[in-house]
């Protein structure tokens, strides 16, 4: 999601999305915020409880919804009818900076902001061959790709605009994958030096 004020944030769920109104568990789900404006560092917010049955909510009438309903809204909820993004960070997903982080995105004493653009991707893992994943592929997350063909159905100008936007979104996706991988690299540091649960979030 890109907000009207230029912030870029969103989430990932390993549970396939459906149009049936229902809550679902997703043990690899997370939220993310990319560095932009007053947020100097990108951050990833993992689930507080990987067994949370309210990790995501599916609905044909709404955009992506992450987290349980608490205090009137979810951790992240995209209302496609009003083009509004609602935030209540810290309900089901760890918020590394409660209060100030949400205020920077939505404003003081607010939990919603306007959506400029919203995109939903289906991610396909193409790293597995007939004999399983190779060592090279295990270490190369670039092989995880969104399968999108160049647009050619419209006029040249429209096709060019659409394809440029897709390329831009693909670059954002690459940043997200890099962000996810960087947390794996930091796990040993967390296990050794961090206090509390080793699943605590480290802000990059």
PDB file of C-alpha atoms in Angstrom:
ATOM      1  CA  UNK A   1       0.000   0.000   0.000  1.00  0.00           C
ATOM      2  CA  UNK A   2       1.203   3.512  -0.795  1.00  0.00           C
ATOM      3  CA  UNK A   3      -0.513   6.241   1.198  1.00  0.00           C
ATOM      4  CA  UNK A   4      -1.374   9.731  -0.020  1.00  0.00           C
ATOM      5  CA  UNK A   5       1.494  11.022   2.125  1.00  0.00           C
ATOM      6  CA  UNK A   6       4.018   8.733   0.434  1.00  0.00           C
ATOM      7  CA  UNK A   7       4.470   5.964   3.007  1.00  0.00           C
ATOM      8  CA  UNK A   8       4.835   2.397   1.706  1.00  0.00           C
ATOM      9  CA  UNK A   9       3.722  -0.492   3.900  1.00  0.00           C
ATOM     10  CA  UNK A  10       1.981  -3.822   3.635  1.00  0.00           C
ATOM     11  CA  UNK A  11       2.102  -7.457   4.617  1.00  0.00           C
ATOM     12  CA  UNK A  12       2.766 -11.013   3.540  1.00  0.00           C
ATOM     13  CA  UNK A  13       0.716 -14.121   4.269  1.00  0.00           C
ATOM     14  CA  UNK A  14       1.571 -17.725   3.421  1.00  0.00           C
ATOM     15  CA  UNK A  15      -2.157 -18.531   3.530  1.00  0.00           C
ATOM     16  CA  UNK A  16      -3.765 -18.167   0.061  1.00  0.00           C
ATOM     17  CA  UNK A  17      -6.352 -15.396  -0.107  1.00  0.00           C
ATOM     18  CA  UNK A  18     -10.000 -16.275  -0.720  1.00  0.00           C
ATOM     19  CA  UNK A  19     -13.229 -14.319  -1.188  1.00  0.00           C
ATOM     20  CA  UNK A  20     -14.962 -16.044   1.743  1.00  0.00           C
ATOM     21  CA  UNK A  21     -15.397 -13.866   4.834  1.00  0.00           C
ATOM     22  CA  UNK A  22     -13.324 -15.665   7.472  1.00  0.00           C
ATOM     23  CA  UNK A  23     -10.277 -15.413   9.753  1.00  0.00           C
ATOM     24  CA  UNK A  24      -7.221 -17.583   9.119  1.00  0.00           C
ATOM     25  CA  UNK A  25      -3.940 -18.581  10.728  1.00  0.00           C
ATOM     26  CA  UNK A  26      -0.728 -17.900   8.772  1.00  0.00           C
ATOM     27  CA  UNK A  27       2.408 -18.887  10.661  1.00  0.00           C
ATOM     28  CA  UNK A  28       4.779 -17.017   8.319  1.00  0.00           C
ATOM     29  CA  UNK A  29       2.792 -13.794   8.011  1.00  0.00           C
ATOM     30  CA  UNK A  30       4.401 -10.432   8.732  1.00  0.00           C
ATOM     31  CA  UNK A  31       3.879  -6.708   8.205  1.00  0.00           C
ATOM     32  CA  UNK A  32       6.494  -4.316   6.854  1.00  0.00           C
ATOM     33  CA  UNK A  33       7.129  -0.597   6.509  1.00  0.00           C
ATOM     34  CA  UNK A  34       9.706   0.676   4.032  1.00  0.00           C
ATOM     35  CA  UNK A  35      11.944   3.603   4.904  1.00  0.00           C
ATOM     36  CA  UNK A  36      10.426   6.835   3.679  1.00  0.00           C
ATOM     37  CA  UNK A  37      10.258  10.443   4.842  1.00  0.00           C
ATOM     38  CA  UNK A  38      10.219  10.493   8.662  1.00  0.00           C
ATOM     39  CA  UNK A  39      10.841   6.723   8.930  1.00  0.00           C
ATOM     40  CA  UNK A  40      14.617   6.400   8.436  1.00  0.00           C
ATOM     41  CA  UNK A  41      14.798   2.599   8.609  1.00  0.00           C
ATOM     42  CA  UNK A  42      12.644  -0.137   7.130  1.00  0.00           C
ATOM     43  CA  UNK A  43      11.133  -2.518   9.651  1.00  0.00           C
ATOM     44  CA  UNK A  44       9.462  -5.893   9.663  1.00  0.00           C
ATOM     45  CA  UNK A  45       6.778  -6.822  12.208  1.00  0.00           C
ATOM     46  CA  UNK A  46       6.387 -10.524  12.916  1.00  0.00           C
ATOM     47  CA  UNK A  47       3.423 -12.134  14.607  1.00  0.00           C
ATOM     48  CA  UNK A  48       3.265 -12.055  18.396  1.00  0.00           C
ATOM     49  CA  UNK A  49       1.923 -15.613  18.306  1.00  0.00           C
ATOM     50  CA  UNK A  50       2.538 -17.768  15.207  1.00  0.00           C
ATOM     51  CA  UNK A  51      -0.524 -19.836  16.144  1.00  0.00           C
ATOM     52  CA  UNK A  52      -2.809 -16.779  16.149  1.00  0.00           C
ATOM     53  CA  UNK A  53      -5.960 -17.800  14.297  1.00  0.00           C
ATOM     54  CA  UNK A  54      -6.595 -14.150  13.443  1.00  0.00           C
ATOM     55  CA  UNK A  55      -3.378 -13.613  11.477  1.00  0.00           C
ATOM     56  CA  UNK A  56      -5.373 -12.549   8.410  1.00  0.00           C
ATOM     57  CA  UNK A  57      -9.011 -11.960   7.534  1.00  0.00           C
ATOM     58  CA  UNK A  58     -10.408 -12.707   4.095  1.00  0.00           C
ATOM     59  CA  UNK A  59     -13.292 -10.773   2.553  1.00  0.00           C
ATOM     60  CA  UNK A  60     -14.402 -10.028  -0.997  1.00  0.00           C
ATOM     61  CA  UNK A  61     -15.600  -6.573   0.099  1.00  0.00           C
ATOM     62  CA  UNK A  62     -12.312  -5.425   1.666  1.00  0.00           C
ATOM     63  CA  UNK A  63      -8.668  -5.284   0.773  1.00  0.00           C
ATOM     64  CA  UNK A  64      -5.989  -7.129   2.790  1.00  0.00           C
ATOM     65  CA  UNK A  65      -6.668  -7.378   6.532  1.00  0.00           C
ATOM     66  CA  UNK A  66      -4.006  -8.446   9.039  1.00  0.00           C
ATOM     67  CA  UNK A  67      -4.475  -9.099  12.758  1.00  0.00           C
ATOM     68  CA  UNK A  68      -7.370  -9.497  15.147  1.00  0.00           C
ATOM     69  CA  UNK A  69      -9.992  -6.800  15.654  1.00  0.00           C
ATOM     70  CA  UNK A  70      -9.150  -4.756  18.735  1.00  0.00           C
ATOM     71  CA  UNK A  71     -10.092  -1.216  19.654  1.00  0.00           C
ATOM     72  CA  UNK A  72     -12.190  -0.814  16.531  1.00  0.00           C
ATOM     73  CA  UNK A  73      -9.693  -1.947  13.901  1.00  0.00           C
ATOM     74  CA  UNK A  74      -7.073  -4.541  12.942  1.00  0.00           C
ATOM     75  CA  UNK A  75      -3.279  -4.183  12.829  1.00  0.00           C
ATOM     76  CA  UNK A  76      -3.643  -3.316   9.143  1.00  0.00           C
ATOM     77  CA  UNK A  77      -6.916  -3.063   7.264  1.00  0.00           C
ATOM     78  CA  UNK A  78      -7.391  -1.748   3.731  1.00  0.00           C
ATOM     79  CA  UNK A  79     -10.897  -0.434   3.094  1.00  0.00           C
ATOM     80  CA  UNK A  80     -11.167  -0.465  -0.704  1.00  0.00           C
ATOM     81  CA  UNK A  81     -14.620   1.121  -0.625  1.00  0.00           C
ATOM     82  CA  UNK A  82     -13.398   4.326   1.004  1.00  0.00           C
ATOM     83  CA  UNK A  83      -9.742   4.079  -0.134  1.00  0.00           C
ATOM     84  CA  UNK A  84      -8.711   4.236   3.511  1.00  0.00           C
ATOM     85  CA  UNK A  85      -5.977   2.356   5.358  1.00  0.00           C
ATOM     86  CA  UNK A  86      -6.680   1.642   9.047  1.00  0.00           C
ATOM     87  CA  UNK A  87      -3.839   0.828  11.456  1.00  0.00           C
ATOM     88  CA  UNK A  88      -3.733  -0.512  15.008  1.00  0.00           C
ATOM     89  CA  UNK A  89      -0.151  -1.773  15.114  1.00  0.00           C
ATOM     90  CA  UNK A  90       0.726  -4.087  17.982  1.00  0.00           C
ATOM     91  CA  UNK A  91      -2.477  -6.137  18.280  1.00  0.00           C
ATOM     92  CA  UNK A  92      -1.400  -9.365  16.578  1.00  0.00           C
ATOM     93  CA  UNK A  93       1.902  -8.185  15.110  1.00  0.00           C
ATOM     94  CA  UNK A  94       4.876  -6.825  17.026  1.00  0.00           C
ATOM     95  CA  UNK A  95       5.227  -3.060  16.805  1.00  0.00           C
ATOM     96  CA  UNK A  96       8.875  -2.062  17.455  1.00  0.00           C
ATOM     97  CA  UNK A  97       7.935   1.554  18.098  1.00  0.00           C
ATOM     98  CA  UNK A  98       4.374   1.833  19.481  1.00  0.00           C
ATOM     99  CA  UNK A  99       2.643   5.168  19.116  1.00  0.00           C
ATOM    100  CA  UNK A 100       5.238   7.244  17.237  1.00  0.00           C
ATOM    101  CA  UNK A 101       5.435   4.849  14.284  1.00  0.00           C
ATOM    102  CA  UNK A 102       1.685   4.906  13.715  1.00  0.00           C
ATOM    103  CA  UNK A 103       1.499   8.676  14.289  1.00  0.00           C
ATOM    104  CA  UNK A 104       4.100   9.257  11.585  1.00  0.00           C
ATOM    105  CA  UNK A 105       1.921   7.411   9.067  1.00  0.00           C
ATOM    106  CA  UNK A 106      -1.590   8.452  10.116  1.00  0.00           C
ATOM    107  CA  UNK A 107      -1.036  11.614  12.137  1.00  0.00           C
ATOM    108  CA  UNK A 108      -1.410  12.372  15.841  1.00  0.00           C
ATOM    109  CA  UNK A 109      -4.388  10.686  17.544  1.00  0.00           C
ATOM    110  CA  UNK A 110      -5.453   9.058  14.286  1.00  0.00           C
ATOM    111  CA  UNK A 111      -5.551   5.446  13.106  1.00  0.00           C
ATOM    112  CA  UNK A 112      -6.404   5.899   9.436  1.00  0.00           C
ATOM    113  CA  UNK A 113      -4.995   7.510   6.308  1.00  0.00           C
ATOM    114  CA  UNK A 114      -5.905   7.725   2.623  1.00  0.00           C
ATOM    115  CA  UNK A 115      -4.670   5.141   0.135  1.00  0.00           C
ATOM    116  CA  UNK A 116      -2.973   6.375  -3.020  1.00  0.00           C
ATOM    117  CA  UNK A 117      -2.330   2.938  -4.503  1.00  0.00           C
ATOM    118  CA  UNK A 118      -2.864  -0.665  -3.449  1.00  0.00           C
ATOM    119  CA  UNK A 119      -1.387  -3.735  -5.155  1.00  0.00           C
ATOM    120  CA  UNK A 120      -1.800  -7.426  -4.289  1.00  0.00           C
ATOM    121  CA  UNK A 121       0.705  -9.991  -5.584  1.00  0.00           C
ATOM    122  CA  UNK A 122       0.654 -13.761  -5.827  1.00  0.00           C
ATOM    123  CA  UNK A 123       4.156 -15.080  -5.096  1.00  0.00           C
ATOM    124  CA  UNK A 124       5.376 -18.266  -6.781  1.00  0.00           C
ATOM    125  CA  UNK A 125       8.444 -20.148  -5.521  1.00  0.00           C
ATOM    126  CA  UNK A 126      10.233 -21.517  -8.597  1.00  0.00           C
ATOM    127  CA  UNK A 127      13.332 -22.668  -6.712  1.00  0.00           C
ATOM    128  CA  UNK A 128      12.371 -26.356  -6.534  1.00  0.00           C
ATOM    129  CA  UNK A 129      13.438 -28.591  -9.382  1.00  0.00           C
ATOM    130  CA  UNK A 130      12.715 -32.286  -9.895  1.00  0.00           C
ATOM    131  CA  UNK A 131      15.303 -33.222  -7.277  1.00  0.00           C
ATOM    132  CA  UNK A 132      14.373 -30.554  -4.754  1.00  0.00           C
ATOM    133  CA  UNK A 133      16.012 -27.190  -4.153  1.00  0.00           C
ATOM    134  CA  UNK A 134      19.680 -26.876  -5.054  1.00  0.00           C
ATOM    135  CA  UNK A 135      22.189 -25.289  -2.676  1.00  0.00           C
ATOM    136  CA  UNK A 136      22.503 -22.352  -5.027  1.00  0.00           C
ATOM    137  CA  UNK A 137      18.756 -21.817  -5.091  1.00  0.00           C
ATOM    138  CA  UNK A 138      18.480 -22.125  -1.314  1.00  0.00           C
ATOM    139  CA  UNK A 139      20.811 -19.151  -1.002  1.00  0.00           C
ATOM    140  CA  UNK A 140      19.248 -17.102  -3.769  1.00  0.00           C
ATOM    141  CA  UNK A 141      15.815 -15.706  -3.001  1.00  0.00           C
ATOM    142  CA  UNK A 142      15.887 -13.810  -6.280  1.00  0.00           C
ATOM    143  CA  UNK A 143      14.431 -16.974  -7.817  1.00  0.00           C
ATOM    144  CA  UNK A 144      11.112 -16.159  -6.106  1.00  0.00           C
ATOM    145  CA  UNK A 145       9.310 -14.227  -8.791  1.00  0.00           C
ATOM    146  CA  UNK A 146       5.942 -12.742  -9.545  1.00  0.00           C
ATOM    147  CA  UNK A 147       4.861 -14.188 -12.870  1.00  0.00           C
ATOM    148  CA  UNK A 148       3.714 -11.165 -14.895  1.00  0.00           C
ATOM    149  CA  UNK A 149       3.869 -10.841 -18.691  1.00  0.00           C
ATOM    150  CA  UNK A 150       4.453  -7.438 -20.354  1.00  0.00           C
ATOM    151  CA  UNK A 151       1.210  -5.643 -21.157  1.00  0.00           C
ATOM    152  CA  UNK A 152       0.469  -5.323 -24.881  1.00  0.00           C
ATOM    153  CA  UNK A 153      -3.321  -5.085 -25.194  1.00  0.00           C
ATOM    154  CA  UNK A 154      -3.590  -1.301 -25.254  1.00  0.00           C
ATOM    155  CA  UNK A 155      -2.007   1.623 -27.056  1.00  0.00           C
ATOM    156  CA  UNK A 156       1.781   1.974 -26.941  1.00  0.00           C
ATOM    157  CA  UNK A 157       1.639   4.827 -24.428  1.00  0.00           C
ATOM    158  CA  UNK A 158      -0.726   2.966 -22.091  1.00  0.00           C
ATOM    159  CA  UNK A 159       1.267  -0.267 -22.380  1.00  0.00           C
ATOM    160  CA  UNK A 160       4.474   1.617 -21.580  1.00  0.00           C
ATOM    161  CA  UNK A 161       2.922   3.260 -18.520  1.00  0.00           C
ATOM    162  CA  UNK A 162       1.551  -0.045 -17.200  1.00  0.00           C
ATOM    163  CA  UNK A 163       4.839  -1.889 -17.720  1.00  0.00           C
ATOM    164  CA  UNK A 164       6.847   0.871 -16.044  1.00  0.00           C
ATOM    165  CA  UNK A 165       4.540   0.670 -13.019  1.00  0.00           C
ATOM    166  CA  UNK A 166       4.979  -3.116 -12.882  1.00  0.00           C
ATOM    167  CA  UNK A 167       8.756  -2.718 -12.976  1.00  0.00           C
ATOM    168  CA  UNK A 168       8.557  -0.238 -10.108  1.00  0.00           C
ATOM    169  CA  UNK A 169       6.427  -2.637  -8.045  1.00  0.00           C
ATOM    170  CA  UNK A 170       8.839  -5.463  -8.821  1.00  0.00           C
ATOM    171  CA  UNK A 171      11.662  -3.390  -7.340  1.00  0.00           C
ATOM    172  CA  UNK A 172       9.597  -2.859  -4.183  1.00  0.00           C
ATOM    173  CA  UNK A 173       9.047  -6.621  -3.987  1.00  0.00           C
ATOM    174  CA  UNK A 174      12.802  -7.197  -4.215  1.00  0.00           C
ATOM    175  CA  UNK A 175      13.301  -4.845  -1.264  1.00  0.00           C
ATOM    176  CA  UNK A 176      10.755  -6.844   0.747  1.00  0.00           C
ATOM    177  CA  UNK A 177      12.542 -10.132  -0.023  1.00  0.00           C
ATOM    178  CA  UNK A 178      15.872  -8.582   0.936  1.00  0.00           C
ATOM    179  CA  UNK A 179      14.301  -7.345   4.170  1.00  0.00           C
ATOM    180  CA  UNK A 180      13.059 -10.849   5.005  1.00  0.00           C
ATOM    181  CA  UNK A 181      16.463 -12.397   4.303  1.00  0.00           C
ATOM    182  CA  UNK A 182      18.286  -9.834   6.413  1.00  0.00           C
ATOM    183  CA  UNK A 183      16.343 -10.970   9.479  1.00  0.00           C
ATOM    184  CA  UNK A 184      17.596 -14.520   8.961  1.00  0.00           C
ATOM    185  CA  UNK A 185      21.161 -13.191   8.989  1.00  0.00           C
ATOM    186  CA  UNK A 186      20.488 -11.368  12.262  1.00  0.00           C
ATOM    187  CA  UNK A 187      19.002 -14.415  14.028  1.00  0.00           C
ATOM    188  CA  UNK A 188      22.337 -15.536  15.500  1.00  0.00           C
ATOM    189  CA  UNK A 189      22.903 -12.055  16.891  1.00  0.00           C
ATOM    190  CA  UNK A 190      19.420 -12.031  18.408  1.00  0.00           C
ATOM    191  CA  UNK A 191      19.898 -15.459  20.014  1.00  0.00           C
ATOM    192  CA  UNK A 192      23.175 -14.353  21.606  1.00  0.00           C
ATOM    193  CA  UNK A 193      22.648 -10.766  22.661  1.00  0.00           C
ATOM    194  CA  UNK A 194      18.946  -9.924  22.725  1.00  0.00           C
ATOM    195  CA  UNK A 195      17.039 -10.292  25.940  1.00  0.00           C
ATOM    196  CA  UNK A 196      13.709 -12.060  26.019  1.00  0.00           C
ATOM    197  CA  UNK A 197      12.285 -14.073  23.161  1.00  0.00           C
ATOM    198  CA  UNK A 198      14.630 -14.670  20.216  1.00  0.00           C
ATOM    199  CA  UNK A 199      11.734 -13.823  17.931  1.00  0.00           C
ATOM    200  CA  UNK A 200      11.938 -10.171  18.990  1.00  0.00           C
ATOM    201  CA  UNK A 201      12.025  -7.795  16.070  1.00  0.00           C
ATOM    202  CA  UNK A 202      15.152  -5.975  15.044  1.00  0.00           C
ATOM    203  CA  UNK A 203      14.608  -2.713  13.173  1.00  0.00           C
ATOM    204  CA  UNK A 204      16.953  -2.583  10.198  1.00  0.00           C
TER     205      UNK A 204
END
